[in-house]
CSV table of C-alpha atoms in Angstrom, one decimal:
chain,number,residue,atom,x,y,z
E,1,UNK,CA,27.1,7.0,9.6
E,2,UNK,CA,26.3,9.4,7.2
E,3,UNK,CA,22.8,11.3,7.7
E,4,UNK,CA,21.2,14.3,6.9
E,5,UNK,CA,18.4,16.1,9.1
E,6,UNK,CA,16.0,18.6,7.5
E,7,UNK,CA,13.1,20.4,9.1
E,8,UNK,CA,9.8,18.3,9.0
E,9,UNK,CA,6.6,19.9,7.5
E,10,UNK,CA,4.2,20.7,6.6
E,11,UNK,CA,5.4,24.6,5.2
E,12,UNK,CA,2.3,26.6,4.6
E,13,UNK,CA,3.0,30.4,3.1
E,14,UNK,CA,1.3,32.9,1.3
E,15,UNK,CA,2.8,34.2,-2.1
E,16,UNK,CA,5.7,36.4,-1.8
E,17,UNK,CA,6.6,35.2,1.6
E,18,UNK,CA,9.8,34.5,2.8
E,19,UNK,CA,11.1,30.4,2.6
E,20,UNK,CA,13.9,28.6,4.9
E,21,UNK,CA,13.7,25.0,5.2
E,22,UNK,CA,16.6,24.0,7.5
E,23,UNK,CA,19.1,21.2,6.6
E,24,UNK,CA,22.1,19.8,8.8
E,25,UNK,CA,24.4,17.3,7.9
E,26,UNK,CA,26.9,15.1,9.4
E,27,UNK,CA,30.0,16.5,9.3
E,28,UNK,CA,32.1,12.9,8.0
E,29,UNK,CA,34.4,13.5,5.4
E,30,UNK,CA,33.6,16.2,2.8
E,31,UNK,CA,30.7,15.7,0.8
E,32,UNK,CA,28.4,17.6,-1.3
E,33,UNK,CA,25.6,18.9,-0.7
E,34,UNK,CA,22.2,19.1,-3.2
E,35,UNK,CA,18.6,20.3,-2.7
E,36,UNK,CA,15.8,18.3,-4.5
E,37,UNK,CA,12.6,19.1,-5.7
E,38,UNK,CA,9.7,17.2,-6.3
E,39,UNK,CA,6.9,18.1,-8.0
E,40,UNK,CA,3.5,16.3,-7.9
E,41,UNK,CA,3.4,13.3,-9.7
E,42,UNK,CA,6.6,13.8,-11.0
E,43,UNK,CA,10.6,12.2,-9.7
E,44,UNK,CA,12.9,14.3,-8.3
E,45,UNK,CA,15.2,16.8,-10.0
E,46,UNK,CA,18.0,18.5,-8.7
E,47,UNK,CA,17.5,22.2,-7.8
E,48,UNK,CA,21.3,23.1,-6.7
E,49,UNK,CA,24.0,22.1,-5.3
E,50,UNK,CA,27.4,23.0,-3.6
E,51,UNK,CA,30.7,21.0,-3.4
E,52,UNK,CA,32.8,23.0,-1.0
E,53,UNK,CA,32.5,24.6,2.1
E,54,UNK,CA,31.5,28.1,1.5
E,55,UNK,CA,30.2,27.5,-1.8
E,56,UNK,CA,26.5,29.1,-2.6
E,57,UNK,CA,24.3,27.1,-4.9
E,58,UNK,CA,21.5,29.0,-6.3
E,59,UNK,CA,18.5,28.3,-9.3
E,60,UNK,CA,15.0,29.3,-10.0
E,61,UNK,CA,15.8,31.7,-7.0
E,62,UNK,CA,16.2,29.4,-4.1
E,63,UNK,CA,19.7,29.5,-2.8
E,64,UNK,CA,21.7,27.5,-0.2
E,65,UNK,CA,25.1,28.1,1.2
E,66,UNK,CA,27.1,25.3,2.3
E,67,UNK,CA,28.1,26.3,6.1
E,68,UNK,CA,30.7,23.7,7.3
E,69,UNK,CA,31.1,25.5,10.7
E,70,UNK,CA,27.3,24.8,11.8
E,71,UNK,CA,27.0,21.6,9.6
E,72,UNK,CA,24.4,23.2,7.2
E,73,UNK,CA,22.8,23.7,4.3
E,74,UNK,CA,19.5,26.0,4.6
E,75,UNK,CA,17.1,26.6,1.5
E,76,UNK,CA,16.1,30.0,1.2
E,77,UNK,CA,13.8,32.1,-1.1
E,78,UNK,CA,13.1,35.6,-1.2
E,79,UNK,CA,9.9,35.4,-2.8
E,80,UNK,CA,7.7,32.2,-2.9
E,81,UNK,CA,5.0,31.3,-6.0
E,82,UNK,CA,2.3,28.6,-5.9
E,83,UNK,CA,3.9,26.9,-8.3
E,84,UNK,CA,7.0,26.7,-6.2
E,85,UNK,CA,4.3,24.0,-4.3
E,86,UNK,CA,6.5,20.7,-3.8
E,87,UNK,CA,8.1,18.4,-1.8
E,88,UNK,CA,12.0,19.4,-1.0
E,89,UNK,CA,14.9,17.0,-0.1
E,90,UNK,CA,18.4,18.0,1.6
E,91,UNK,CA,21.3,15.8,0.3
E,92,UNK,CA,24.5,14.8,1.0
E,93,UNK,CA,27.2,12.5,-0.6
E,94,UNK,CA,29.0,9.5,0.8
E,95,UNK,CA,32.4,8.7,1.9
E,96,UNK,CA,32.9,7.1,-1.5
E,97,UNK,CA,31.3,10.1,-3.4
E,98,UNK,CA,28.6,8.1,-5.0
E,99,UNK,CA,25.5,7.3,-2.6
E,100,UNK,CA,23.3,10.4,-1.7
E,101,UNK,CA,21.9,10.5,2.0
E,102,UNK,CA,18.3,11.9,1.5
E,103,UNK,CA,16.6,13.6,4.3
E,104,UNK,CA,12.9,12.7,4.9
E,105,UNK,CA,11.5,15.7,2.9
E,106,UNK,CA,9.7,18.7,3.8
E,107,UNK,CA,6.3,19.2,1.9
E,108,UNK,CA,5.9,23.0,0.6
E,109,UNK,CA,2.5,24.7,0.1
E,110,UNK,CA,2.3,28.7,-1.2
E,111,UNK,CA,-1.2,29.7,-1.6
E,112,UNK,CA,-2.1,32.4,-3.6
H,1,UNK,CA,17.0,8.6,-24.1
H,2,UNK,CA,16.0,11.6,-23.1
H,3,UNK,CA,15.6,11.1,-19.3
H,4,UNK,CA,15.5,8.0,-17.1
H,5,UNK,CA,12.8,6.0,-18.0
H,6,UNK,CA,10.8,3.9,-15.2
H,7,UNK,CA,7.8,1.5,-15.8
H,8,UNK,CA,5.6,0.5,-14.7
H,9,UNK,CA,4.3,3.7,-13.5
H,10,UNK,CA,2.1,1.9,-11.3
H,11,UNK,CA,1.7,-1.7,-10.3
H,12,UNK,CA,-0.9,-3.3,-7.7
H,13,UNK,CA,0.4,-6.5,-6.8
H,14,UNK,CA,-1.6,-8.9,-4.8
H,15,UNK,CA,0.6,-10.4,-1.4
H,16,UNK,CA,3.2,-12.9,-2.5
H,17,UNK,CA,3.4,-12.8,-6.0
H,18,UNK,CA,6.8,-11.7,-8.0
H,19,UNK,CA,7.1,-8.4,-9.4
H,20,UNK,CA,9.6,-6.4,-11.8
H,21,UNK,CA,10.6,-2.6,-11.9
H,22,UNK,CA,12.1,-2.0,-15.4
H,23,UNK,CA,14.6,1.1,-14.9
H,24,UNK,CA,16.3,2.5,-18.4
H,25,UNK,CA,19.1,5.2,-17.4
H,26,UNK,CA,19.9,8.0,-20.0
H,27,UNK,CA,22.2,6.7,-22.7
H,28,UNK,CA,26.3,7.4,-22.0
H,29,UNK,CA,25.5,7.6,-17.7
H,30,UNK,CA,27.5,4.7,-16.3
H,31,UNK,CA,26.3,4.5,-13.0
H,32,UNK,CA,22.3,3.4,-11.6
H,33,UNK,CA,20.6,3.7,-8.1
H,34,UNK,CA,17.6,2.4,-7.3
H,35,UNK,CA,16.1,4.2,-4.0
H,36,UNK,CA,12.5,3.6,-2.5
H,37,UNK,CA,10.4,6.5,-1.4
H,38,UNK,CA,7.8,5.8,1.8
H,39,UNK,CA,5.8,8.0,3.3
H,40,UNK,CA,7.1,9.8,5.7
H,41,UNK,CA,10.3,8.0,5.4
H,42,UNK,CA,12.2,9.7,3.1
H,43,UNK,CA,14.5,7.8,0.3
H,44,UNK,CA,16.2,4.5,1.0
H,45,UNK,CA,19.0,4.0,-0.9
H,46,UNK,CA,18.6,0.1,-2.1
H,47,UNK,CA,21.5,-0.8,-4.9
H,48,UNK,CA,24.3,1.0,-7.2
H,49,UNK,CA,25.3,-0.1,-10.3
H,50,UNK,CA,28.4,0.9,-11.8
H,51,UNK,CA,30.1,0.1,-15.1
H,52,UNK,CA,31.0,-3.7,-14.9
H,53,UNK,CA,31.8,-3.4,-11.3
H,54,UNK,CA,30.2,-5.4,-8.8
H,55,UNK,CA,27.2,-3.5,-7.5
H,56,UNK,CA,26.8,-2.3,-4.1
H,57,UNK,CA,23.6,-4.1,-2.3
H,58,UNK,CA,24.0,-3.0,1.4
H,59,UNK,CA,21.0,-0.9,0.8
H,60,UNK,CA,18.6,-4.0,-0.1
H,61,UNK,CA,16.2,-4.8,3.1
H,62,UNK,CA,16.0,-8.8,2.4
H,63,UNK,CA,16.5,-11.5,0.1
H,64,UNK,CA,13.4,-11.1,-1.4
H,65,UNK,CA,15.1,-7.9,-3.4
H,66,UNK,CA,17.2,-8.6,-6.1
H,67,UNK,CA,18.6,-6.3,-9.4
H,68,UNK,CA,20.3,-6.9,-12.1
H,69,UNK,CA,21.6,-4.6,-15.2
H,70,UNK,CA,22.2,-6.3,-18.8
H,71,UNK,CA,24.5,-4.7,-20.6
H,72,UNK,CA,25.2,-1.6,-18.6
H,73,UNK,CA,22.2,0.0,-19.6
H,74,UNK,CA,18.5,-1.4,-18.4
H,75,UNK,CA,18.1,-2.3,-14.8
H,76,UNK,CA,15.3,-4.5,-13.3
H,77,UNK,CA,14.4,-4.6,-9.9
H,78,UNK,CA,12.5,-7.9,-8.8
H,79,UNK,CA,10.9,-8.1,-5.5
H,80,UNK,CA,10.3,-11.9,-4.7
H,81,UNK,CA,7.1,-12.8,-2.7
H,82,UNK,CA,5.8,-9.6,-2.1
H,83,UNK,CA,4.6,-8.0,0.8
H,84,UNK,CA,2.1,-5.0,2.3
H,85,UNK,CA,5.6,-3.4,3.5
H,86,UNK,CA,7.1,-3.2,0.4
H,87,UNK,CA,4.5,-1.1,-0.8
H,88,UNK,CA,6.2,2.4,-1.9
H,89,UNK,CA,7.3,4.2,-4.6
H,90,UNK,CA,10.6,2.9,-6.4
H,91,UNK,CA,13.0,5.3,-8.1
H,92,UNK,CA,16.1,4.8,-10.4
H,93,UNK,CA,18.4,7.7,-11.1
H,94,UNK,CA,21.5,7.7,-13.0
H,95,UNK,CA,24.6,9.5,-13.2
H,96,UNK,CA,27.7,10.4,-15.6
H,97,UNK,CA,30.3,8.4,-13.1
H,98,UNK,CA,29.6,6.9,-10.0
H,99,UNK,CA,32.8,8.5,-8.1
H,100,UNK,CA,31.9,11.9,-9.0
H,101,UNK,CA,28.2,11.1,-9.8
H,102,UNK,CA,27.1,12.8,-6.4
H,103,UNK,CA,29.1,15.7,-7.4
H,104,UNK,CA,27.0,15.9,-10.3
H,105,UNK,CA,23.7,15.2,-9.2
H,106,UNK,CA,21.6,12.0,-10.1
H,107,UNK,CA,18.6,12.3,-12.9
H,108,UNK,CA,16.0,10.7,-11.6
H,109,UNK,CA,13.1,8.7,-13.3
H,110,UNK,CA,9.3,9.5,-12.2
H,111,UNK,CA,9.0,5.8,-10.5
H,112,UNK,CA,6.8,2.9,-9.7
H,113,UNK,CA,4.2,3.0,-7.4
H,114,UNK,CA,3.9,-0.7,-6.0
H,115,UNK,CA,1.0,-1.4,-3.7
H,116,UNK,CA,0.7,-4.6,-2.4
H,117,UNK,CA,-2.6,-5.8,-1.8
């Protein structure tokens, strides 16, 4: 089936540092793939996506690039803030397009 | 509305009563999840609601769970005799279309925290 696996946390950087949080995918079909972002307290929203292999999703400056040779989809930021403090979730789509596969989440903290 | 609107925003239940999770999409988005967050365990897709269509339940753990939407709009979920495993957080997102909804990302609501006592 489908799944998704994304590196488990805790992340713990200082301001400014560099952030990857790895993401694979199965590779069934040909979904899309999504980063969420939850903020305490609050539901998820969607931080970007990318619906092709190849494609680059980017926002806020986090961006992910959607690598169907090594089943991927890797968050990266240049330059972390504390508020960027959050839990993060990989996605995928189904074979019928409409269910997302979460992974379990990957808990963020930038100290200042 | 605005965004998807979830209540309660928290409910403490005591073990084996009936509860209900009001969900109430954004106005003109056809198609409704309902997913539950545990800790630790990521999110669990439970049921889809599309249009008129017959909903997808393959995600709903027992019996006990049951959802219904009136009107293709509001969505309750009921859990029937509640239990300490069913204690998580509940979210319902909606879409524009459910067979390019994934394409366009869900809108999620903030959720209810159930904790069954």
């Amino acid at each position: 089936g489908n799944s998704v696996t994304q590196m488990e946390g805790p992340v713990t950087l200082s301001e400014e540092a560099f952030l990857t949080i790895n993401c694979t995918y199965t590779a069934t079909g040909y979904p899309s793939l999504f980063w969420y972002v939850q903020y305490p307290g609050e539901g998820l929203q969607l931080l970007l996506k990318a619906t092709k292999a190849d494609d680059k999703g980017s926002n806020k400056g986090f961006e992910a690039t959607y690598r169907k040779e090594t089943t991927s989809f890797h968050l990266e930021k240049g330059s972390v803030q504390v508020s960027d403090s959050a839990v993060y979730f990989c996605a995928r789509s189904g074979g019928s397009n409409y269910k997302l596969t979460f992974g379990k989440g990957t808990l963020l903290t930038v100290n200042p | 509305g605005a965004g998807v609107s979830q209540s309660p925003s928290n409910k403490v239940t005591e073990k084996g009563k009936d509860v209900e999770l009001r969900c109430d999409p954004i106005s003109g988005h056809t198609a409704l999840y309902w997913y539950r967050q545990s800790l630790g365990q990521g999110l669990e897709f439970l049921i889809y609601f599309q249009g008129n269509s017959a909903p997808d339940k393959s995600g709903l753990p027992s019996d006990r769970f049951s959802a219904e939407r009136t009107g293709g709009s509001v969505s309750t979920l009921t859990i029937q005799r509640t239990q300490q495993e069913d204690s998580a957080v509940y979210l319902c997102a909606s879409s524009l279309a459910g067979g390019q909804g994934s394409e366009y990302g869900y809108t999620f609501g903030s959720g209810t925290r159930l904790t069954v006592v």
